[in-house]
Structure formats: C-alpha cells, structure tokens
Short mmCIF file of C-alpha atoms and ligand atoms in Angstrom, two decimals:
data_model
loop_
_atom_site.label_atom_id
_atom_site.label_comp_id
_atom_site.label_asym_id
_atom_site.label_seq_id
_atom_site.Cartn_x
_atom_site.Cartn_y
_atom_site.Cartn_z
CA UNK A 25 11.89 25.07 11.98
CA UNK A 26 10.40 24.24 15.58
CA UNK A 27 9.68 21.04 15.29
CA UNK A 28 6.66 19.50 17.78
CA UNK A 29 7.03 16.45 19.10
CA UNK A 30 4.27 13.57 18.27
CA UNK A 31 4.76 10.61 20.31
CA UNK A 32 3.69 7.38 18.52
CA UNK A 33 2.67 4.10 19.63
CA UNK A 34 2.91 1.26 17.21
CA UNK A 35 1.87 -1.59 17.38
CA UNK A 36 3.17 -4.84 15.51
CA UNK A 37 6.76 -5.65 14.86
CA UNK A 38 6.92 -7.29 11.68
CA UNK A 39 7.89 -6.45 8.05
CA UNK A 40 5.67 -3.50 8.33
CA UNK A 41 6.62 -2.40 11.83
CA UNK A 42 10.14 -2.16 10.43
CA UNK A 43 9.24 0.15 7.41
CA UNK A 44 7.20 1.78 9.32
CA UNK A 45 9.99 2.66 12.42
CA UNK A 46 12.33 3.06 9.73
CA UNK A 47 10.34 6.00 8.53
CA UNK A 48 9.61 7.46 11.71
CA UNK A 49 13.04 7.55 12.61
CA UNK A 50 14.40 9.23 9.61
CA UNK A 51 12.11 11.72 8.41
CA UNK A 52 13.32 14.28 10.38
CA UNK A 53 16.66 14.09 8.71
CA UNK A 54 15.78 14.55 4.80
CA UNK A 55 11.49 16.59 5.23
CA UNK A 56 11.57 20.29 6.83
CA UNK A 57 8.28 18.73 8.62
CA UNK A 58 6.65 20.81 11.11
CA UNK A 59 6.46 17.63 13.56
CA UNK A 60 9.15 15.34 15.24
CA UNK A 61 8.18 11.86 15.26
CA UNK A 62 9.18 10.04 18.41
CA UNK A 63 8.97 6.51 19.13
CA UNK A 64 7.43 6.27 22.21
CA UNK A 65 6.38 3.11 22.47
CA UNK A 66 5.56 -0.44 20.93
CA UNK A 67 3.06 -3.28 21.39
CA UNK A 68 3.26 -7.06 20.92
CA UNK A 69 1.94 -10.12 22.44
CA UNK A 70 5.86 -11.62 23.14
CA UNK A 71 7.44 -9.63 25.82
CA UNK A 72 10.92 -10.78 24.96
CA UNK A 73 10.61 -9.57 21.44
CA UNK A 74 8.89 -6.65 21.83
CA UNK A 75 11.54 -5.60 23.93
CA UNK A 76 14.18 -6.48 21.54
CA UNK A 77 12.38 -4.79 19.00
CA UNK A 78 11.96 -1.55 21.39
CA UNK A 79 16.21 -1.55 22.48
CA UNK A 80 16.91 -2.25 18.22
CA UNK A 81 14.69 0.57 16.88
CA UNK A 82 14.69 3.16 19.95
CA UNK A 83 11.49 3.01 21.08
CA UNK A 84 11.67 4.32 24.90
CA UNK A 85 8.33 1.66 26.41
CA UNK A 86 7.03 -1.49 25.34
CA UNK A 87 3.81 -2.59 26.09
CA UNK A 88 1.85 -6.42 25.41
CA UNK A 89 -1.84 -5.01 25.33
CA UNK A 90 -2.27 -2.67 22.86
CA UNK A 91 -5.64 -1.55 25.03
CA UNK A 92 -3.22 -0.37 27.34
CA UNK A 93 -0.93 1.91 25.24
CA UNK A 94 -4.09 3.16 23.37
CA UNK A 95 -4.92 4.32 26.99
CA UNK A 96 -2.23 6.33 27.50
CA UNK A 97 -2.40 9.89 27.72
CA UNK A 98 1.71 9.90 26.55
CA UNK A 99 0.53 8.78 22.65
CA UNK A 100 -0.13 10.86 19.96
CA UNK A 101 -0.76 8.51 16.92
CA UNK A 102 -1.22 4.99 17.04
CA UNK A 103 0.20 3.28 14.10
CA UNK A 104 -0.94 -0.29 13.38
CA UNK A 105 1.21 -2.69 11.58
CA UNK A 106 -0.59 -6.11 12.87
CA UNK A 107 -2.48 -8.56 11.04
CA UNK A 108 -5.27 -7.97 9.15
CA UNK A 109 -7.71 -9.44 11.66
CA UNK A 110 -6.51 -6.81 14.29
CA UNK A 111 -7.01 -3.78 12.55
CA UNK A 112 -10.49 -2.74 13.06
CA UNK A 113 -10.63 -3.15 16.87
CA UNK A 114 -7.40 -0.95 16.97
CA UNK A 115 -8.04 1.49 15.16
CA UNK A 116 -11.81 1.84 16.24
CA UNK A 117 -10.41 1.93 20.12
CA UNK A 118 -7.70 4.32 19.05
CA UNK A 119 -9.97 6.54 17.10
CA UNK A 120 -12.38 6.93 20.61
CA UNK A 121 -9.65 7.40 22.34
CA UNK A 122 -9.26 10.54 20.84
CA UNK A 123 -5.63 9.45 18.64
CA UNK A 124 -4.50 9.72 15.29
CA UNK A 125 -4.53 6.57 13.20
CA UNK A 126 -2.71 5.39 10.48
CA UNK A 127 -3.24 1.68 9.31
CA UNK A 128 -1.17 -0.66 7.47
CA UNK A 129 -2.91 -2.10 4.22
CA UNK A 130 -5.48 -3.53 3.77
CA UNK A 131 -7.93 -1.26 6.12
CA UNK A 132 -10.08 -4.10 7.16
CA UNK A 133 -10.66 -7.39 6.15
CA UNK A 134 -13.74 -6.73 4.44
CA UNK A 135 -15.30 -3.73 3.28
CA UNK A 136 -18.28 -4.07 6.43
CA UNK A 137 -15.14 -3.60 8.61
CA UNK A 138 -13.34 -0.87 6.93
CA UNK A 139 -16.86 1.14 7.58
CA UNK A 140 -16.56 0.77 11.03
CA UNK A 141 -13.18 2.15 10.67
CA UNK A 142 -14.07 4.75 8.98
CA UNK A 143 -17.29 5.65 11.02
CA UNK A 144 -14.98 5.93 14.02
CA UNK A 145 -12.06 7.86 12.83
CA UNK A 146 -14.44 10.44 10.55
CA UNK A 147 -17.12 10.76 14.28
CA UNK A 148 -13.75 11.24 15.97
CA UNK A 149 -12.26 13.61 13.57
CA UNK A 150 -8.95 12.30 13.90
CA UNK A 151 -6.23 12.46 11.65
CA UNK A 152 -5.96 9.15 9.76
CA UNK A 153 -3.72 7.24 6.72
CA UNK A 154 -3.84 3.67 5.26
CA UNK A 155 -0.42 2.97 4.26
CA UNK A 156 -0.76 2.23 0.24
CA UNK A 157 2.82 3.22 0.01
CA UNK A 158 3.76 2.57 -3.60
CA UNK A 159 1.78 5.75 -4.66
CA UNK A 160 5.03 7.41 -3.42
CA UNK A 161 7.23 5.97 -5.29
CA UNK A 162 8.87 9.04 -7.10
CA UNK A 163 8.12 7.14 -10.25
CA UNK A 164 4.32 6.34 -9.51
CA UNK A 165 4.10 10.14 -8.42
CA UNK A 166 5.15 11.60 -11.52
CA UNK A 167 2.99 9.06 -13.48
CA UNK A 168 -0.08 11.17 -11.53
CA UNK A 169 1.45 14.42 -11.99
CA UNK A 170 1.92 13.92 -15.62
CA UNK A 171 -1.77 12.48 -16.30
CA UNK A 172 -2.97 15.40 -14.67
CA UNK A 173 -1.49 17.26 -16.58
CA UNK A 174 -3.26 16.24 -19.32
CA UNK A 175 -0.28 14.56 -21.32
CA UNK A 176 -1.74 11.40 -22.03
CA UNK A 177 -4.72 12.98 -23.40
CA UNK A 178 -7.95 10.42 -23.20
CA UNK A 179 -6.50 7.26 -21.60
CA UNK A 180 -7.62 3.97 -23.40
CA UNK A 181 -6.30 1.12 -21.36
CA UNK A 182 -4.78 0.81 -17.45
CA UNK A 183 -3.11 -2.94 -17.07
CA UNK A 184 -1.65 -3.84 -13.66
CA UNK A 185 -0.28 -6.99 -12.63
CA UNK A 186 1.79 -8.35 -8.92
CA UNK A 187 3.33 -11.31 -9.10
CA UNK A 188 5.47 -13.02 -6.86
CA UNK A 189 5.94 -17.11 -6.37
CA UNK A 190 6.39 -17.70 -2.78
CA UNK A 191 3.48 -20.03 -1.87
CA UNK A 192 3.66 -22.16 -4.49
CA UNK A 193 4.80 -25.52 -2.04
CA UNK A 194 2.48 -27.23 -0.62
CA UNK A 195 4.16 -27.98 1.82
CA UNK A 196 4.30 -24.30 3.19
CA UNK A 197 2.10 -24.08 5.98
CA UNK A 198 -0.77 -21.53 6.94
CA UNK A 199 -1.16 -19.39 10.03
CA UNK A 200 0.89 -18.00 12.47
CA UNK A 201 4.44 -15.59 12.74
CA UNK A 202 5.05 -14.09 8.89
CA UNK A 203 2.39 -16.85 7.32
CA UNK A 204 -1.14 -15.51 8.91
CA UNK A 205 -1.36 -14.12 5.18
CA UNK A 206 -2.23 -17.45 4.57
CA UNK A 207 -4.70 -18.09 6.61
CA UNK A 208 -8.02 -16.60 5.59
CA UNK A 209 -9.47 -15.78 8.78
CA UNK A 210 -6.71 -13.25 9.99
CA UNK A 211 -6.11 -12.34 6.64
CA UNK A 212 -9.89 -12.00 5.31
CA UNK A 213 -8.66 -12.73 1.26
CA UNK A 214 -5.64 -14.07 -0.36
CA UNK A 215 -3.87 -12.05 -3.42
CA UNK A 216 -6.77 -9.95 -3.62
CA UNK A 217 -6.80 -8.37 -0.35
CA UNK A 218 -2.60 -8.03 0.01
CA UNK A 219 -1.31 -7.54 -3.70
CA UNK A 220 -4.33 -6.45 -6.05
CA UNK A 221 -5.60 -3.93 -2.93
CA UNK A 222 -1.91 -2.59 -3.95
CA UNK A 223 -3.06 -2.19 -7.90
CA UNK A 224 -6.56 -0.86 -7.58
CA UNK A 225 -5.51 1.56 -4.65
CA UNK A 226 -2.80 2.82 -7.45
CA UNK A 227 -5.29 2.63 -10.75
CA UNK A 228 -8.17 4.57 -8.64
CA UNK A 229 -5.22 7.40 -7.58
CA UNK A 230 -4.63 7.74 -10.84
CA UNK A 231 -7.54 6.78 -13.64
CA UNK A 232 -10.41 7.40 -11.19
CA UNK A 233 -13.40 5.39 -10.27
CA UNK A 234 -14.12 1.82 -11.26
CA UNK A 235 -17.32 1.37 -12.95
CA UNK A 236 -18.07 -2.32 -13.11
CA UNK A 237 -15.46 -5.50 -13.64
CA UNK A 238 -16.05 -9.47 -13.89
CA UNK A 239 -13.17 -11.32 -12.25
CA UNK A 240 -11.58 -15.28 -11.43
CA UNK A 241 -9.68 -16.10 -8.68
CA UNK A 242 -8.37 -19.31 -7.66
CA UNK A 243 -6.87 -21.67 -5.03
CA UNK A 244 -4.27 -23.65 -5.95
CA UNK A 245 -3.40 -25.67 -3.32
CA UNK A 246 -6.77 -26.59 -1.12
CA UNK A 247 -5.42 -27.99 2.07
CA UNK A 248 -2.00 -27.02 4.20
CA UNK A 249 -1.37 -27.61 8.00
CA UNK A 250 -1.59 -25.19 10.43
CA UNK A 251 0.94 -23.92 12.36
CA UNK A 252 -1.19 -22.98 15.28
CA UNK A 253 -3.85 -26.00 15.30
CA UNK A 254 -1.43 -28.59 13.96
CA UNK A 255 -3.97 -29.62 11.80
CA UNK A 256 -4.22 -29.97 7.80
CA UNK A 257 -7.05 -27.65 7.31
CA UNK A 258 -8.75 -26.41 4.08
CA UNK A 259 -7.11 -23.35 2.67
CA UNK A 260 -9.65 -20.13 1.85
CA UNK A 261 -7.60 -18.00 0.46
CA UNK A 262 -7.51 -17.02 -2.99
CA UNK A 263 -3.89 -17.81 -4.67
CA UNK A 264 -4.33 -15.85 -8.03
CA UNK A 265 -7.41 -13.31 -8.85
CA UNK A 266 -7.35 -11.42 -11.87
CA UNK A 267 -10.53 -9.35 -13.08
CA UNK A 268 -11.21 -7.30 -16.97
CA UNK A 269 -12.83 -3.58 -15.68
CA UNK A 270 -14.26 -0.64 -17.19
CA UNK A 271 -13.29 2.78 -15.40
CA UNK A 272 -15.47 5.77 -14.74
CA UNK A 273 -13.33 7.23 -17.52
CA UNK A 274 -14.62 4.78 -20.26
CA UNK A 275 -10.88 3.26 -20.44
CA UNK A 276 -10.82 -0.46 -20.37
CA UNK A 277 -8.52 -2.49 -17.76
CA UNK A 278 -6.73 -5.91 -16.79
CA UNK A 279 -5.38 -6.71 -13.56
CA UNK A 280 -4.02 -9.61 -12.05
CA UNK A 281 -1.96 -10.62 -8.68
CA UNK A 282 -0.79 -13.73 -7.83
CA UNK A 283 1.44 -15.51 -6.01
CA UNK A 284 2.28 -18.53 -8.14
CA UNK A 285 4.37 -16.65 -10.93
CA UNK A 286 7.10 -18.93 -10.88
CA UNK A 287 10.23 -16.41 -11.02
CA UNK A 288 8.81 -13.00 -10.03
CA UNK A 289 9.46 -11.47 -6.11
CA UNK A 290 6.82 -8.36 -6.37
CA UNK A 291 6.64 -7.63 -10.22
CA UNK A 292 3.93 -5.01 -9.58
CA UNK A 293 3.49 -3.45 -13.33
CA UNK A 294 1.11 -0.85 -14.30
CA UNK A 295 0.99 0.59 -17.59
CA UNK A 296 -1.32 2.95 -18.78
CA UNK A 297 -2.13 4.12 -22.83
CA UNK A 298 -3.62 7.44 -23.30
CA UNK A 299 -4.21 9.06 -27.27
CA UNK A 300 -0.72 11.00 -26.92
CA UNK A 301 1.02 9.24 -24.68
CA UNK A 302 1.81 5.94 -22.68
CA UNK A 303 3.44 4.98 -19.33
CA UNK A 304 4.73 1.68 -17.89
CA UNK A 305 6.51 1.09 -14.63
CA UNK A 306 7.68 -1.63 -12.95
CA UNK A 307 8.73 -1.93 -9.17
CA UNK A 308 11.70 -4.16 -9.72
CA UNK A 309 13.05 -0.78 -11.92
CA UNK A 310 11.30 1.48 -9.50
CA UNK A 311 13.41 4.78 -10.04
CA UNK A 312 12.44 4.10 -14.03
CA UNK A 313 9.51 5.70 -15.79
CA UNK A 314 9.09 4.56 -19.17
CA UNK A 315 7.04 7.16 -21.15
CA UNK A 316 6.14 6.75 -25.03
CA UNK A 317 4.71 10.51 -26.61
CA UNK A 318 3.50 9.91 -29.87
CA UNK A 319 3.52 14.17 -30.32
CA UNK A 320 7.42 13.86 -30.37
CA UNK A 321 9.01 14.64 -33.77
CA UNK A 322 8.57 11.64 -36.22
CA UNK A 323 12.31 10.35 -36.80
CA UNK A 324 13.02 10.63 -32.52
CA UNK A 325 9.68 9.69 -31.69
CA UNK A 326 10.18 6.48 -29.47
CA UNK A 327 9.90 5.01 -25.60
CA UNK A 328 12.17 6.86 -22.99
CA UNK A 329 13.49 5.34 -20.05
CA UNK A 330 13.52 8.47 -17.55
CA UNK A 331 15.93 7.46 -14.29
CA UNK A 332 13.63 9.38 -11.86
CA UNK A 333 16.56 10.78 -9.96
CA UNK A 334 16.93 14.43 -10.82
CA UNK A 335 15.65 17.14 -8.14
CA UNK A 336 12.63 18.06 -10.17
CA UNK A 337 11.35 14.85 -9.79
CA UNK A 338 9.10 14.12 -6.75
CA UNK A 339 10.24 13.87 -3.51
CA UNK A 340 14.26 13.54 -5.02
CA UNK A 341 15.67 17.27 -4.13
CA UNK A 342 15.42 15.65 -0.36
CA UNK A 343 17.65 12.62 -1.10
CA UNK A 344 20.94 12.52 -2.43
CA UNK A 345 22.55 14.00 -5.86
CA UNK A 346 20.99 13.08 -9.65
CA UNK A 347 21.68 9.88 -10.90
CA UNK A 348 21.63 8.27 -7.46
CA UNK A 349 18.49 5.94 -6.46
CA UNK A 350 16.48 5.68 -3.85
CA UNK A 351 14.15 2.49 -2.83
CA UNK A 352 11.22 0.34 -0.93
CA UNK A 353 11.81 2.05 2.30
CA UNK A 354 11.74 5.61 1.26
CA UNK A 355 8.19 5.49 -0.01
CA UNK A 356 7.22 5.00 3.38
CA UNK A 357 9.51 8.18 4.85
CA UNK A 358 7.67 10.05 1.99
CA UNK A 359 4.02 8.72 3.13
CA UNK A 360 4.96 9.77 7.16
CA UNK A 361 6.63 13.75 5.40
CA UNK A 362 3.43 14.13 3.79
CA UNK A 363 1.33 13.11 6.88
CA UNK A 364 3.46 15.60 8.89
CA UNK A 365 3.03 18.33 6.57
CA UNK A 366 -0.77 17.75 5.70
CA UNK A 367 -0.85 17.89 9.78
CA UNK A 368 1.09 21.46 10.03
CA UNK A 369 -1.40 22.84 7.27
CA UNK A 370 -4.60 21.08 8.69
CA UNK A 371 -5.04 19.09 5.20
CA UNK A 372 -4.43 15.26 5.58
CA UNK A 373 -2.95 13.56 2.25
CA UNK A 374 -4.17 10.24 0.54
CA UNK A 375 -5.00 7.51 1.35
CA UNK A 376 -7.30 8.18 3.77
CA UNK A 377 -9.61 5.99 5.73
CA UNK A 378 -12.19 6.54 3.53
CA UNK A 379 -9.90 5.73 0.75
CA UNK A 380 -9.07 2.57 1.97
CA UNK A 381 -12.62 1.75 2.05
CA UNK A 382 -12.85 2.19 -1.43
CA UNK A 383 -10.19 0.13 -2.14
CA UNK A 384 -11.71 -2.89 -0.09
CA UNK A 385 -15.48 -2.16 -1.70
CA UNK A 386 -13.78 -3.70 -4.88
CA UNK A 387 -12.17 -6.43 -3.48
CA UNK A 388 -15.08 -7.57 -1.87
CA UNK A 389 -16.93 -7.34 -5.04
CA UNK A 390 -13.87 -8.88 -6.78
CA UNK A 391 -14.32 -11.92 -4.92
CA UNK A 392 -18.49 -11.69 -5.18
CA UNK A 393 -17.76 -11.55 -8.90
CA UNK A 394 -15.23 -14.54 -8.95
CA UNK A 395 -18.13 -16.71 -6.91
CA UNK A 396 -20.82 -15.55 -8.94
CA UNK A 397 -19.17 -15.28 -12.35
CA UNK A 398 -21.40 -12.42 -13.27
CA UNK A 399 -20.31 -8.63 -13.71
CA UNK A 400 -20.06 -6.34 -10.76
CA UNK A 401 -20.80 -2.68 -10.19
CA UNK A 402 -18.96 -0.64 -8.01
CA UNK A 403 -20.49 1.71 -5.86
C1 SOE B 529 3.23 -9.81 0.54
O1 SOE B 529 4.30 -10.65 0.26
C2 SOE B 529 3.71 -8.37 0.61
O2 SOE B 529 4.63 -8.24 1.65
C3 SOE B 529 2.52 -7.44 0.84
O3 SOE B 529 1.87 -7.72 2.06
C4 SOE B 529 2.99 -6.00 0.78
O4 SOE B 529 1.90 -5.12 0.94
C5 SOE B 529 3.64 -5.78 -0.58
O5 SOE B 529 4.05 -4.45 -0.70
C6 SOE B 529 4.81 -6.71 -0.77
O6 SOE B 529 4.34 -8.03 -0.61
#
C-alpha cells in the first residue's frame, strides 16, 4: 500500500507526548494504514528540552510557540498533549487554521470550553479525536463487541472504579512540571476530570447515555504549596468523587475514582451484569476478560478468564503470536490505526470532539451534583 505522508505537529512533551510519539512512530510497522505518520515537528515552552525531546523521538523541527507551528503550511495534524488549561486555545487556533486535531483527555476543562472546541473543529470540518485510549484495549473492545452482540441480554448494573494513591502526602506540592494535575486552574477538576472522565467515556461507549446520577466528591488535603508561587495555597481540586447513576438503558450504576486508595497504581475496573451474562475487567490484568454466561451447561457453567491474545481478538492478528501480551502503549498505536483508516475511508472513529463533550457535560454536572447534593440530569 502507498502510504501518504501526514506531517504532525505535537505539541507537549510529557507522559502523553511520549505515548502519543510512541504511536506515531510505530504504526506504520504493525496497521496496513493508508497514511504515514511523520513527526514533523514539536512544541514546548523550554527550548533545551524540546530539543532533546525532538533528537530522542525523531521529530525533524522544534518550535516554543505553538501559534507558530499551527501556522505552518508544513503540518497536517496538530496533536495536543499539554495541560488541560491549554487545550481549547489550541485546538480552536488549529481547527481555523484549517488542521486536523486530536486532543489528549479531558477535551476542555469544562464542558463551556469543550463547546468551543467543538464549534470550531465541526465549522471547520476537520478531522478530530480526543484520546480516551482505554476503549482500545483489546479487552475493553471485545467487551463492546460482545454487548452488541446481544450476549449479555438486558444489562442490570455497570460499576467502574480508578484508583490510584499518589497524592495522598501532604506534603506533595501543586502546580507546575508533572503536578499541574493538581492545581485546579490548569487542570479545571481533580479525579473527576482525569480518572472518572476515563470511566464514563468507557460506560457511555458501551451502556449508552446517562440519564440522571447524584454524586460526592471530596478534598482531602485543603492546602499544599505551590511550586510556581511558592506559596501554601488552598487546594480546589477534588481528591475522590464517586456518584450512584441510572443509564438511558434503565441499568443502575456506581462509579468512583480516586486518588487516595492506599495500594492501587490505576485499578480502573468496570464490570458490567446483563440477564445472561456478566463481564469484569481490570487494567492491571488488561489482556484478561473475565466473562460469566449463565446459558452455559449447568455442571461447567462458571467465570472464564479469556487471555485476550488470540488473532480473533481485536486488534491482536497485528501483534505478535497467541498467548503473547500486549500493553498501555499499544492502545494508543490502535487509537492513531483507526484514525488513519477512518481518514482513508472518509469515516472518523470515536471519540470524537463531540464525544468528548459528552464526557465533560457529566463531569461538570458531577461536580454541580456533589455541591448541590441533589440529583442531576444529563442532557
Ligand atoms: C493520572 O495519574 C493519569 O496519568 C491520567 O492522567 C491518565 O489519563 C490515566 O490513563 C492514568 O493516570
């Protein structure tokens, strides 16, 4: 296949700009993709490091305004993998500048700002992604594919949960390099915004529409100094939020993130209980799905762990041989293949924009709900 060549700017060098590269860089080398990826340049305030960052991962320019590199005629796609309080102006710029978008998670900080976004890509009819990358783990996939299908039959109940423990010192300061998800104003929400978004983005993919929910969040530790200010200032993030929902589907639901689960890294569960059949995953076992069908013969009948390896399973004839995993990073290659393909065929996968959006409408009235303490309806 004649591969054409889409020259992408990204901008941000973090975490995210790593999976991100990562998945630029090798997509070409497991998807028949009708496009070539090519890192053509990336943006960041610190000359020094974007440069590092550029000679590490191959990019061939570097810029330190990302006005500039949204300017230039040499960019296809303009990927953004900067904080949250950077997203909208990017990706509004890029989208009137005529450029493809995609957008790390969450869209915007708010749900006002994700409309902006999705004004301006949707008036610009560009191509556009928000990178909720766990719907492509293989596992997660063939959850969808087998709901779908019909196998669970009515579903009852969708639980999710992400927990990890890393802020739990209060001595951990907010703000700045790898912490700005602490600090409220570049961030816009705490757990809600970073590790629920995750859940719901999942739940709506596969159980539909939210109907109405009551939620709590909290913050544990009030004050912490700043790392760009010096100061102690007051914290406004939320450290835990949880909320009880009732889907478009009449199934009931529980979900929960936090970041004070003493013990857990990113135990994002999801388990879902239909009339035949359930499902649980877990990402620390992400090539497992366990599935439960109660239609099974009687003395068999029982929970199977299926190692999501084989090459009927999604995405796993491109990888290696059955019985050997795959991980984090590859859920990203799979989210830039199916960009690439949806762009050869004219039909642009989820998550869109618009998706996104979605997923921040219920955060914001997640955290409406936990200041109000009354129910909330979705839109
Ligand atoms: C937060 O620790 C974080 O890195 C999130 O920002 C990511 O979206 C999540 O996938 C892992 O955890």
């Amino acid at each position: 296949m004649i591969r054409k060549p889409l020259n992408v700017g990204l901008v941000g060098y973090g975490f995210m700009g790593r999976t991100h590269s990562n998945a630029f860089a090798s997509v070409n080398q497991f998807f028949d993709v009708p496009y070539r990826p090519v890192l053509q340049a990336v943006c960041a305030r610190d000359a020094a490091k974007v440069a590092a960052f550029a000679a590490q991962w191959g990019y061939g320019t570097t810029e330190t305004d990302w006005r500039e590199m949204v300017a230039r005629p040499d960019i296809d796609l303009i990927d953004i993998a900067s904080p949250n309080d950077t997203h909208a102006e990017i990706a509004i710029a890029a989208a009137e500048a005529g450029k493809m978008v995609l957008c790390e998670k969450p869209l915007g900080r708010s749900a006002a700002e994700s409309e902006r976004m999705v004004e301006a890509v949707e008036k610009a009819g560009v191509p556009n992604m928000v990178w909720y990358n766990y719907r492509r783990v293989p596992a997660v996939t063939l959850a969808k594919q087998l709901i779908d299908e019909g196998r669970l039959g009515k579903i009852f109940h969708y639980r999710a949960k992400f927990l990890q423990d890393w802020t739990i010192s209060a001595d951990l300061p907010q703000g700045g390099a790898g912490l700005w998800r602490l600090d409220v104003n570049v961030a816009g929400s705490g757990v809600t915004g970073d590790l629920l978004a995750h859940c719901i983005d999942t739940a709506m993919w596969l159980n539909g529409g939210i109907e109405q929910f009551t939620a709590m969040t909290e913050t544990f530790v009030k004050e912490r100094p700043h790392n760009l200010t010096g100061r102690v200032e007051k914290v406004g993030i939320d450290d835990a939020s949880a909320f009880l929902a009732r889907f478009q589907n009449g199934s009931l639901a529980t979900f929960e993130a936090t970041r004070y689960a003493r013990g857990h890294k990113a135990f994002y569960t999801l388990e879902i209980n239909g009339e035949h059949a359930s499902i649980f995953w877990d990402l620390h076992d992400l090539h497992r799905l366990e599935y439960f069908d109660h239609r099974d013969e009687g003395r068999l009948r029982g929970w199977r762990s299926i190692h999501i390896t084989d090459s009927d399973h999604p995405y796993m004839k491109h990888w290696w041989v059955p019985g050997l995993q795959i991980g984090y990073e590859h859920t990203f290659i799979h989210q830039v293949a199916d960009f690439l393909t949806g762009l050869g065929e004219g039909r642009i996968p989820g998550p869109s924009f618009r998706d996104g959006l979605a997923t921040d409408r219920v955060t914001d009235a997640v955290l409406r709900s936990a200041g109000s303490g009354r129910w909330e309806k979705v839109g």
